[in-house]
Coordinates of C-alpha atoms in Angstrom, one line a residue:
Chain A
X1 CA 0.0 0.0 0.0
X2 CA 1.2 3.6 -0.8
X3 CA 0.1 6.7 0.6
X4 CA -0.6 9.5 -1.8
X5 CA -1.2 13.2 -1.5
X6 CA -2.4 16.0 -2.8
X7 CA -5.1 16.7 -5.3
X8 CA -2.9 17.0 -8.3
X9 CA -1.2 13.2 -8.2
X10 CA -1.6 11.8 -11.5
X11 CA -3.1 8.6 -10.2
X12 CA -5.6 10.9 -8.2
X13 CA -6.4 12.5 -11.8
X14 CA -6.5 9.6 -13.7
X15 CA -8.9 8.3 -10.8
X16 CA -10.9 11.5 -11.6
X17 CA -10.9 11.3 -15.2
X18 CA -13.1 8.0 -15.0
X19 CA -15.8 10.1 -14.0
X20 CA -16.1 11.0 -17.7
X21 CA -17.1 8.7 -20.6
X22 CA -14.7 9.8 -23.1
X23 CA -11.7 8.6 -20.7
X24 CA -13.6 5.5 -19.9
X25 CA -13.4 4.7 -23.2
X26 CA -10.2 5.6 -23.6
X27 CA -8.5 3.4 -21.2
X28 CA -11.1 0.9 -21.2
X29 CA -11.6 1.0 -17.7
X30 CA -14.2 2.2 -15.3
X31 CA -15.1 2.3 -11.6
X32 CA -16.9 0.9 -8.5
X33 CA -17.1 2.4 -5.1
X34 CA -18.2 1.2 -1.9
X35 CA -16.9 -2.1 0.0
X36 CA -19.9 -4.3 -0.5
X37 CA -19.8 -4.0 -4.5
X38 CA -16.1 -4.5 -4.2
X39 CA -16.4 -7.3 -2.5
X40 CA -19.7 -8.6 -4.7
X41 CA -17.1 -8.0 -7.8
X42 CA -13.7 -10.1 -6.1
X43 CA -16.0 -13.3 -5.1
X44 CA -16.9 -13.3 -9.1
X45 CA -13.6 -13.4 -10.0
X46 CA -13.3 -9.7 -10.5
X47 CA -10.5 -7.3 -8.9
X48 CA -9.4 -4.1 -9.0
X49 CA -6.5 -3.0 -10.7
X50 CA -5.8 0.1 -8.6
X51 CA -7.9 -0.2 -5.2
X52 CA -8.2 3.7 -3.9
X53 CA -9.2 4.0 0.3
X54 CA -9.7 7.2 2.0
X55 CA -7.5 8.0 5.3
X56 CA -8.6 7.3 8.5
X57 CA -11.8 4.7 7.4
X58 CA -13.1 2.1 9.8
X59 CA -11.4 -1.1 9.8
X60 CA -13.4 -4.1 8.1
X61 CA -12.2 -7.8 7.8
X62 CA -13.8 -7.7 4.2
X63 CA -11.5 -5.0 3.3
X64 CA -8.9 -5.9 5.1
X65 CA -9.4 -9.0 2.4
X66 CA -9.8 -7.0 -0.3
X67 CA -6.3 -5.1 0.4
X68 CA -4.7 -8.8 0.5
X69 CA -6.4 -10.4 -3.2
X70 CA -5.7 -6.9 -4.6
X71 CA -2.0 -6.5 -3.9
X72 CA -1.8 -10.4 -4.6
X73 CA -2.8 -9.9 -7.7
X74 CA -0.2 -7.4 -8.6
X75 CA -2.9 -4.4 -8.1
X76 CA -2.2 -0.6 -6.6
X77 CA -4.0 0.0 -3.3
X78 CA -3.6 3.5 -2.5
X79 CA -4.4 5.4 0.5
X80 CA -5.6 8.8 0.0
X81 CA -7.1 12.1 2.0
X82 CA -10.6 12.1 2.4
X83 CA -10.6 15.4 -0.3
X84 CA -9.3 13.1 -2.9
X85 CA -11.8 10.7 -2.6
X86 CA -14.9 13.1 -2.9
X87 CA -12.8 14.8 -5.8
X88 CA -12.5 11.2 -7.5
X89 CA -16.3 10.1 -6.3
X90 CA -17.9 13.5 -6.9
X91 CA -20.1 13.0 -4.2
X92 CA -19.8 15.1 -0.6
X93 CA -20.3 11.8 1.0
X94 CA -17.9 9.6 -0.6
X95 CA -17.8 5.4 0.3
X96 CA -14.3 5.0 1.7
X97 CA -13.1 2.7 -1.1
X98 CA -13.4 2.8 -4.7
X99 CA -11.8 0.6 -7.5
X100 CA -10.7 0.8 -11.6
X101 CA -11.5 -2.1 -13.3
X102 CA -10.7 -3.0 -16.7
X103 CA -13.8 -2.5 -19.3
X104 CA -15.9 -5.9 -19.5
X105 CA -16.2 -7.7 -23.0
X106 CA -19.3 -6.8 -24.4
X107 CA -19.4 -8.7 -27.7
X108 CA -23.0 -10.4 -28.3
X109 CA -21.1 -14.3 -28.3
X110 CA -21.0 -13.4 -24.4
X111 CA -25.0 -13.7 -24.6
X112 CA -26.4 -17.2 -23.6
X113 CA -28.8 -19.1 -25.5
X114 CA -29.1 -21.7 -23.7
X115 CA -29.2 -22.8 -19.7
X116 CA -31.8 -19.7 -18.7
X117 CA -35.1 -19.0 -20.5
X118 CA -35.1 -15.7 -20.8
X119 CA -32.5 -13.1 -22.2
X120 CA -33.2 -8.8 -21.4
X121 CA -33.2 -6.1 -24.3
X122 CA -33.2 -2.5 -23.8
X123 CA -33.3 -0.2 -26.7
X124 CA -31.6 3.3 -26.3
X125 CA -31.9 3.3 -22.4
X126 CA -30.7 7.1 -21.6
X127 CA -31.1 6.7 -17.7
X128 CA -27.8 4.8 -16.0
X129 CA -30.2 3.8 -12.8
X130 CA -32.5 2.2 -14.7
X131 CA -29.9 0.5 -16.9
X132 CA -28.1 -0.8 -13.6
X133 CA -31.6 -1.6 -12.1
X134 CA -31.9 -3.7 -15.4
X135 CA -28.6 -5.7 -14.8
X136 CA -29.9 -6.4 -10.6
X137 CA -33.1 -7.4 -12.6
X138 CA -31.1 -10.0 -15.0
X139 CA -29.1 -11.3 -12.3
X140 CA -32.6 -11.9 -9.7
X141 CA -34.5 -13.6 -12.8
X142 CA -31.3 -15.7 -13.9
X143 CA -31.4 -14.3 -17.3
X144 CA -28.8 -15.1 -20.0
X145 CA -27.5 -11.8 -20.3
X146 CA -28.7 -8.1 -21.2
X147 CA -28.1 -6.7 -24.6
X148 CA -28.1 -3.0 -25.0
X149 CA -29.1 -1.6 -28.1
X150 CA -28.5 1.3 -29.8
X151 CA -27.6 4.8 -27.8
X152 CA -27.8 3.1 -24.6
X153 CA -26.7 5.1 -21.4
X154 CA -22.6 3.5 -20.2
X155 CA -23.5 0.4 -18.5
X156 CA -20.1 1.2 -17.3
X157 CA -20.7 4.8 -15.5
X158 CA -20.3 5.3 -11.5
X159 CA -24.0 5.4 -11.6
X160 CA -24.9 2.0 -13.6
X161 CA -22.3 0.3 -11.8
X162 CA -23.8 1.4 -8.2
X163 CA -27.5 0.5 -9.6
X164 CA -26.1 -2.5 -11.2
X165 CA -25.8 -3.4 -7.2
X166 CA -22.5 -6.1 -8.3
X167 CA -24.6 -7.6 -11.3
X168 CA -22.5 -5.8 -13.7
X169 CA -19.9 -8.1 -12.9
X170 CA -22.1 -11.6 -13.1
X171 CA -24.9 -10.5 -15.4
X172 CA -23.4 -10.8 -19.2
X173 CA -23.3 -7.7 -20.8
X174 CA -23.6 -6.9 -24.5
X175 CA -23.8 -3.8 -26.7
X176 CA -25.0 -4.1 -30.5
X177 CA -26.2 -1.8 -32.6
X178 CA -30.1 -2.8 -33.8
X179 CA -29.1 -4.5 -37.4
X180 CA -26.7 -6.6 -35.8
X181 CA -28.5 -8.0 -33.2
X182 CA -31.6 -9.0 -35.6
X183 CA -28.8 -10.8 -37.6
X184 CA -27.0 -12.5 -34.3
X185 CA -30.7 -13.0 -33.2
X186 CA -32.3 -14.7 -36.3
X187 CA -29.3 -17.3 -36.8
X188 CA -30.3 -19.1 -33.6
X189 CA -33.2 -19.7 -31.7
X190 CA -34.9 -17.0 -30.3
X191 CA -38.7 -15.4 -29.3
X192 CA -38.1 -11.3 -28.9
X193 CA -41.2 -10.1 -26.8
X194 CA -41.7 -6.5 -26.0
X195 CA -45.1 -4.9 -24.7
X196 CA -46.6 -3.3 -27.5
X197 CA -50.4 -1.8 -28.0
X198 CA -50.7 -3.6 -32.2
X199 CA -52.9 -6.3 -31.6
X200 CA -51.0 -8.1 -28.6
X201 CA -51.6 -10.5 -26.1
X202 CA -52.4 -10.1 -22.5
X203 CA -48.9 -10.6 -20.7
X204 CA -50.5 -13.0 -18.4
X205 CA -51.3 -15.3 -20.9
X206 CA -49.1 -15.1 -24.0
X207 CA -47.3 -18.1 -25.7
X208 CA -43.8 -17.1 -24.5
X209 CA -41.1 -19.6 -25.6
X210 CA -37.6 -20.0 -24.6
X211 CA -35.1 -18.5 -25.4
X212 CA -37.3 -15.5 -24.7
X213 CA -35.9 -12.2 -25.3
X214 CA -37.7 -9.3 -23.4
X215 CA -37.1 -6.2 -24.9
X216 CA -37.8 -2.5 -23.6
X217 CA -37.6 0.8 -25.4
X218 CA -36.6 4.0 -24.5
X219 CA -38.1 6.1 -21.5
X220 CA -39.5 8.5 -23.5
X221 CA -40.1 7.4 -27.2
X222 CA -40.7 3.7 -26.5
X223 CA -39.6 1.8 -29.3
X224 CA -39.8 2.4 -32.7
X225 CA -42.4 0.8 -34.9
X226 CA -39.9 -1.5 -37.2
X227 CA -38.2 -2.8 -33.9
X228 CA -42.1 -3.6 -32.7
X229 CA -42.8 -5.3 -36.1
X230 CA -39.5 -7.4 -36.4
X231 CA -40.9 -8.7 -32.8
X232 CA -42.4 -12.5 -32.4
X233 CA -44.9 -12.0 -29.5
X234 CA -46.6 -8.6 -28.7
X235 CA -48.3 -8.1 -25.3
X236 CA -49.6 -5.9 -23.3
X237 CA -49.6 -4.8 -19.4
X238 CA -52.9 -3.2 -17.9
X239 CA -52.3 0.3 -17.6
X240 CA -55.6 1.1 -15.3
X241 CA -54.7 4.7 -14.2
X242 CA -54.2 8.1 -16.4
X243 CA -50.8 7.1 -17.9
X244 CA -50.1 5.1 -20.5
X245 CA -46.4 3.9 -19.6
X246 CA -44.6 2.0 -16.9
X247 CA -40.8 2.9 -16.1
X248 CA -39.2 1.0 -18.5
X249 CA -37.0 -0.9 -15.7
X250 CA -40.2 -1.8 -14.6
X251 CA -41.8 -2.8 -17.5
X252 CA -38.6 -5.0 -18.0
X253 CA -39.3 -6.6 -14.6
X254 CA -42.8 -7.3 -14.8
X255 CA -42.4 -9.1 -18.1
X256 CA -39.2 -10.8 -17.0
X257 CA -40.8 -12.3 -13.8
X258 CA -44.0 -13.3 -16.0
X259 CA -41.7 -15.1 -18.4
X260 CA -39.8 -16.6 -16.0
X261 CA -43.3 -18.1 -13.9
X262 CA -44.0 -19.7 -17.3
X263 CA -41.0 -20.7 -18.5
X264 CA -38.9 -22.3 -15.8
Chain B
X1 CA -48.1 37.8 -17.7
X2 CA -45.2 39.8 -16.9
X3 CA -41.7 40.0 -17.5
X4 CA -39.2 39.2 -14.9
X5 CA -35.6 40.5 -15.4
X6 CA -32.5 39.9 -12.9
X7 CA -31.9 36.9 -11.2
X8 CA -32.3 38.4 -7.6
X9 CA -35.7 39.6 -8.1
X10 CA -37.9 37.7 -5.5
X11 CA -40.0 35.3 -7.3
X12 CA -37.0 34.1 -8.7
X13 CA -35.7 33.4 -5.7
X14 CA -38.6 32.2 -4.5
X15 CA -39.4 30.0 -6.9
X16 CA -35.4 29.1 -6.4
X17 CA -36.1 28.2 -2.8
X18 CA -38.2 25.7 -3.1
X19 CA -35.5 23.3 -4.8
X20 CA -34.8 23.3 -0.9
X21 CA -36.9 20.7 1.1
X22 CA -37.1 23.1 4.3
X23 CA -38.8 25.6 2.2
X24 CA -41.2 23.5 1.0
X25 CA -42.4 22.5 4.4
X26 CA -42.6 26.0 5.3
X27 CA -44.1 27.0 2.0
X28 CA -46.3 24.0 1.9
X29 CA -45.5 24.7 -1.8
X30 CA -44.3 22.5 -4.7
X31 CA -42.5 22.8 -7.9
X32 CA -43.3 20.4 -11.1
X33 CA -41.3 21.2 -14.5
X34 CA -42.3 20.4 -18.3
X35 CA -45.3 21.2 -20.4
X36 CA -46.2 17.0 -20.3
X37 CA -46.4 17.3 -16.2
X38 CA -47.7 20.4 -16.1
X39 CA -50.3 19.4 -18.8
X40 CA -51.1 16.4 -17.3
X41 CA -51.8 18.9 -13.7
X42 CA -54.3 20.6 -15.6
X43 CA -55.9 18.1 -17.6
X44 CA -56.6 16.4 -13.7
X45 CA -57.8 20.1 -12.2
X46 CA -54.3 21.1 -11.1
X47 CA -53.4 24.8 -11.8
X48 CA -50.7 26.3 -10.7
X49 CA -49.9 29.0 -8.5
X50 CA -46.9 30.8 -10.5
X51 CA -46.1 29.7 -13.8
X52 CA -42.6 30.4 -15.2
X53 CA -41.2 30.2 -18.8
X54 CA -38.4 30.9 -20.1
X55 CA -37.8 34.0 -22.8
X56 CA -37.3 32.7 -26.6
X57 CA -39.1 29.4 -25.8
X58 CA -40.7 27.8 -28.6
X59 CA -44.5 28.2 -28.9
X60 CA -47.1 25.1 -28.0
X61 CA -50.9 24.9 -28.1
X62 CA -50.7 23.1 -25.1
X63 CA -48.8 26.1 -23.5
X64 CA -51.2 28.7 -24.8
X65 CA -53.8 27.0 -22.8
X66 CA -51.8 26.2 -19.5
X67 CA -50.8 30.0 -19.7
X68 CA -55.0 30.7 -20.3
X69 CA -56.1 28.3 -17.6
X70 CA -53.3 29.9 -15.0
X71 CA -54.8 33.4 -15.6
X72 CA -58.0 32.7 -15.5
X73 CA -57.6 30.9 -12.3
X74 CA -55.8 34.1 -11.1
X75 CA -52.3 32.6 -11.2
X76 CA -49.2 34.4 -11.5
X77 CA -47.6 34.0 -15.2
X78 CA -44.0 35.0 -15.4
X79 CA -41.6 35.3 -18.0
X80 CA -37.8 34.9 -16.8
X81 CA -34.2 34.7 -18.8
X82 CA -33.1 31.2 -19.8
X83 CA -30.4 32.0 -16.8
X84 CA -32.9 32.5 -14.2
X85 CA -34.6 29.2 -15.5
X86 CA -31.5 27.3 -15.2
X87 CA -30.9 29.1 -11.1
X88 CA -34.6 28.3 -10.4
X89 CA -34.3 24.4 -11.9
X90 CA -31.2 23.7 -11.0
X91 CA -30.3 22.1 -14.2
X92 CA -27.9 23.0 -17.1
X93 CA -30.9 22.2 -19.6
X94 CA -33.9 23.5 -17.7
X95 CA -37.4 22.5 -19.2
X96 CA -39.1 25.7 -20.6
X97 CA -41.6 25.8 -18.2
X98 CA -42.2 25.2 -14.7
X99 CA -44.8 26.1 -11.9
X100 CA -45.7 26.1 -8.0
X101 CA -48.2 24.5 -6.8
X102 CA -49.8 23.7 -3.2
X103 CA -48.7 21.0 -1.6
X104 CA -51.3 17.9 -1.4
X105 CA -52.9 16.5 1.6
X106 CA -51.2 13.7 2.8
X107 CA -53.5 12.2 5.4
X108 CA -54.6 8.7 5.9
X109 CA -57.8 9.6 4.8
X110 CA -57.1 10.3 1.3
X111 CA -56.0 6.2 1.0
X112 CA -59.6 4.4 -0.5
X113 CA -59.8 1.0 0.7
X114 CA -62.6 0.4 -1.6
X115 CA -62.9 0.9 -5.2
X116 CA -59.4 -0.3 -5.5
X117 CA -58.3 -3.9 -4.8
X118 CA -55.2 -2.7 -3.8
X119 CA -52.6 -0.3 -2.3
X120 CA -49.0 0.4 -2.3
X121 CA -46.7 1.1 0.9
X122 CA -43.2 2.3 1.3
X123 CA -41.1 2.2 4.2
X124 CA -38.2 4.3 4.3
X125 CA -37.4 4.9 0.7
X126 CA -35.1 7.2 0.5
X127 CA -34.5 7.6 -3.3
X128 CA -36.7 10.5 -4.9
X129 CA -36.7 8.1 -8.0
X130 CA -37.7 5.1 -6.3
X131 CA -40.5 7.2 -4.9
X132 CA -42.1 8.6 -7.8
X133 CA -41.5 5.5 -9.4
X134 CA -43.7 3.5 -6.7
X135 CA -46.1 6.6 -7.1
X136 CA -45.7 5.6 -11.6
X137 CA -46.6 2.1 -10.4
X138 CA -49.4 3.0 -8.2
X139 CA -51.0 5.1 -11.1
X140 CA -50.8 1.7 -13.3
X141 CA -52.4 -0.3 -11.0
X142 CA -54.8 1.6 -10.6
X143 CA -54.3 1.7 -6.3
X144 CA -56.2 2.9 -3.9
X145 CA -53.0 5.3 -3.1
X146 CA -49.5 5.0 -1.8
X147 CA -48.5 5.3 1.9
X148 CA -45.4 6.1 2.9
X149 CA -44.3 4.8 5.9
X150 CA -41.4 7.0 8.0
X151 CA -38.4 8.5 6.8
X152 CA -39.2 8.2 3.1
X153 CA -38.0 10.8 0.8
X154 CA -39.7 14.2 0.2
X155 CA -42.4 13.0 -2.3
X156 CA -42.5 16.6 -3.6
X157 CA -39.2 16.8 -4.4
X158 CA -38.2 17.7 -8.0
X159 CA -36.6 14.4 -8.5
X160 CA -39.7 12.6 -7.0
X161 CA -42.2 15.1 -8.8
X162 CA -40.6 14.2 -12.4
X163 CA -39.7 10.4 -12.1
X164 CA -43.4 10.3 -11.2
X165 CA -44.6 11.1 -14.4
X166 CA -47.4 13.1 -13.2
X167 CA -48.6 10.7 -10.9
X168 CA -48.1 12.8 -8.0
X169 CA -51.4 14.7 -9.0
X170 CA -53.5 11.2 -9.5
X171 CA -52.7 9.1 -6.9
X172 CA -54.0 9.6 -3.4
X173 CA -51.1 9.9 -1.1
X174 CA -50.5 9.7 2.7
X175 CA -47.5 9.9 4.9
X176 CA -47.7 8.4 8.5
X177 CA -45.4 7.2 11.3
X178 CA -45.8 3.1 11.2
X179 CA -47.8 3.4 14.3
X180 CA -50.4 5.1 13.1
X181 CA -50.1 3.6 10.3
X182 CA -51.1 0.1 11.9
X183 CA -53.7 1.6 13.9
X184 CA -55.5 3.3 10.8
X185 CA -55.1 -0.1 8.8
X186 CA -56.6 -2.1 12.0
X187 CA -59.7 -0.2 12.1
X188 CA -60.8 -1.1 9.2
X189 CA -60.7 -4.1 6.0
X190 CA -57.3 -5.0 4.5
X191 CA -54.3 -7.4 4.2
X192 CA -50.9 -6.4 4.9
X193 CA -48.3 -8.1 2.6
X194 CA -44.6 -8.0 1.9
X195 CA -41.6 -10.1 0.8
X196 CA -40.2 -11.7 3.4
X197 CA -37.9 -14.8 4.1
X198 CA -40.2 -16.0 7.1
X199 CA -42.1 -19.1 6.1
X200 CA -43.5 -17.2 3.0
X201 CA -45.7 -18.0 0.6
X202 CA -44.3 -18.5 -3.2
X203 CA -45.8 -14.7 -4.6
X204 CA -47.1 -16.6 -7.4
X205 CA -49.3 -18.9 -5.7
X206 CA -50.2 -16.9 -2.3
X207 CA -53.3 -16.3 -1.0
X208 CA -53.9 -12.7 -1.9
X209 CA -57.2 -10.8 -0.3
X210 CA -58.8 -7.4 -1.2
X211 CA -57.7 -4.5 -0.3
X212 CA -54.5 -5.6 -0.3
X213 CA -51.7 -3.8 1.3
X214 CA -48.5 -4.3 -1.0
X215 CA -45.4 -3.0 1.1
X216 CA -42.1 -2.8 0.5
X217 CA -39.0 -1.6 2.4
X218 CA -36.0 0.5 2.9
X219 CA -33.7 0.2 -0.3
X220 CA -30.6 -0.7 1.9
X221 CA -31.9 -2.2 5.5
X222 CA -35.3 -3.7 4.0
X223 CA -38.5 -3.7 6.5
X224 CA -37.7 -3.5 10.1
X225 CA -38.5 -7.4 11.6
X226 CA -41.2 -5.7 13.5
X227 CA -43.1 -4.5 10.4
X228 CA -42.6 -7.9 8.8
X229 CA -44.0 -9.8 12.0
X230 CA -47.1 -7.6 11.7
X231 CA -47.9 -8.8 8.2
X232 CA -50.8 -11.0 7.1
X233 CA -48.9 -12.5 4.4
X234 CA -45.3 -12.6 3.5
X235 CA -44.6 -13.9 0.1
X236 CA -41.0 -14.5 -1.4
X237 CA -40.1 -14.0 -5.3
X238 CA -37.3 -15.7 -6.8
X239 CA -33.7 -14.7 -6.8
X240 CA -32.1 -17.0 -8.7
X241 CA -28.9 -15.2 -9.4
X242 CA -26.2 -13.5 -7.2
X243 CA -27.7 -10.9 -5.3
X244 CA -30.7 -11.2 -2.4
X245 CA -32.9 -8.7 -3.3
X246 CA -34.7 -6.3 -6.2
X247 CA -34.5 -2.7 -6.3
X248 CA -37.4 -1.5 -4.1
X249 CA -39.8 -0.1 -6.5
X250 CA -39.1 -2.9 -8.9
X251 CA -40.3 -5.5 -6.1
X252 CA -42.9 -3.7 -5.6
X253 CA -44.2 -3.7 -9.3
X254 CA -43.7 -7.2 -9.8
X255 CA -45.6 -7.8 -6.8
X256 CA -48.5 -5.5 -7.2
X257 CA -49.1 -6.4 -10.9
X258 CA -49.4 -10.3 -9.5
X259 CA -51.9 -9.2 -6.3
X260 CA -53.5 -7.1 -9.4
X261 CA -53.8 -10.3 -11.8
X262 CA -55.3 -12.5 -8.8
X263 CA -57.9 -9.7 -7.7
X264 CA -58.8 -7.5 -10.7

């Protein structure tokens, strides 16, 4: 462990610069903070490369185990002032550990077919929370993976990751643009369901089929009419009150767990 | 309508305030942003008390008549500079429009038991967007309301306001300490249920009653043991991947669109 000071440290910078997609892309890395996703991300298999803790934190066994797996693998574990860390975090209220990963593989071959009955979809997501809160819902349903399509927000952004709640490093994780997943789609089997008001089935009580992809549109458009025409099952959630749209995250759910009741 | 120039001029930084939780208690005032939310206000007999646009903003038909409705009422219409818009929003790219309105009454009273074959409750949530989410939900469902239960977040918060998709002006809302809560629900019909790991009932297959209370807890700590013991059903939904629970509004959705399937 080294101690580093100042606000101006080029590891404290490069820390920073994560904050901001461009670099993300860049170095093809991003960040987690907090002990618990940490943790969630070294029992999969998954450690830092640089480990960052604040001065003066509370002693834990977990990170006192995270320290140990870290520097075993050959990783930085820096100790910094608590300034730094809100400076890297941008939050007032910094968790008193974060970590830089290296950027997951997020080809469509890392999408399974097979050995779960259902597969997420979500089409131009902007909102990072509800993308994470998608990845928590892939992991809780067993799904074989969530593929992002189009202008999706970064599954890899401080705030995906923290929604993600660890199930961006378990869930797998793809990113296609839309013609290339109809073609990775169609060359296998496949059922792509999305809730849709031309002519479709009540949800409860549609002919879902594995593998069952469950797709979602964006929060504000929804999804566009060629992508609701390419699809194999239409159905529809009552919408009893004055609106006439769910959250997609929880649209997403509500089909996922119905697929799942009938499919597993 | 009149112009408003300057950025200290006091409805601006009135209207500023109110960003600020502690002045909308005192206030008992609210602020909603966006001609949709603001539409959907009036279309459900909501008219606001000051209405604020921003200078160079694009005409709407549906602005012409918020801006009709307002006066007529005897609102306040005020015209400010997009840099007064963005000190009063708090945003880099404000909405053009946005307007104060009087806070709603919150009391137990305002929850139908009746009429509804369900209602929602949240304990502790302390995310805005969780909140107007659950609020989204409710709306869908077509609940009786949604109680919240404690320390929950302001449900008139900006954040709350927006992610509630104009909810906030539809569904009956209360907020109540859990005591009174439980006394209010004992006088009267209505089965209290939540997810739980105590001998619980598969949520697919549990014996569901109207009106049903659907509650879910803190995001973090989950419901106090207390709270679950008091329950008339607990009911579990699968996890079958990593992680032990689903983000709180989603677990709510995907168990108040099964209570809504058994008892519509």
């Amino acid at each position: 462990m080294r101690q580093i000071t100042g606000l101006s440290n080029p590891t404290v910078k490069y820390l920073r610069s994560l904050r901001d997609k461009k670099h993300r892309r860049r170095e093809q890395r991003f960040m987690a903070e907090g002990l618990r996703l940490l943790t969630d991300a070294r029992e999969t298999g998954h450690l830092p490369e640089i480990l960052a803790m604040a001065e003066g934190r509370e002693r834990h066994p977990l990170l006192d185990e995270l320290v140990a797996a870290t520097e075993a693998a050959g990783g930085d574990v820096i100790e910094v002032s608590q300034d730094a860390l809100t400076k890297i975090t941008g939050k007032d209220n910094p968790q008193a550990v974060c970590g830089v990963f290296a950027e997951l593989d997020t080809a469509l071959t890392r999408i399974s077919r097979d050995g779960a009955p259902l597969v997420l979809v979500a089409q131009a997501m902007r909102d990072p929370g509800n993308l994470g809160t998608m990845l928590r819902t892939a992991d809780a349903v067993g799904a074989g993976g969530l593929v992002l399509i189009d202008d999706c927000a970064d599954p890899f952004s401080v705030e995906a990751v923290r929604a993600s709640m660890g199930a961006i490093f378990t869930v797998p994780l793809a990113q296609a643009r839309w013609e290339e997943f109809r073609k990775w789609l169609r060359e296998g089997p496949g059922q792509l369901v999305a809730a849709s008001l031309r002519d479709p089935h009540d949800y409860r009580d549609a002919p879902y089929a594995a593998p069952c992809f469950v797709m979602v549109g964006n929060e504000s458009r929804g999804l566009p009419e060629e992508y609701e025409a390419e699809c194999d099952l239409r159905v529809t959630i009552p919408m009893l009150g004055r609106a006439d749209s769910l959250n997609a995250s929880i649209a997403g759910a509500v089909l996922a767990y119905e697929v799942l009741a009938k499919l597993r």
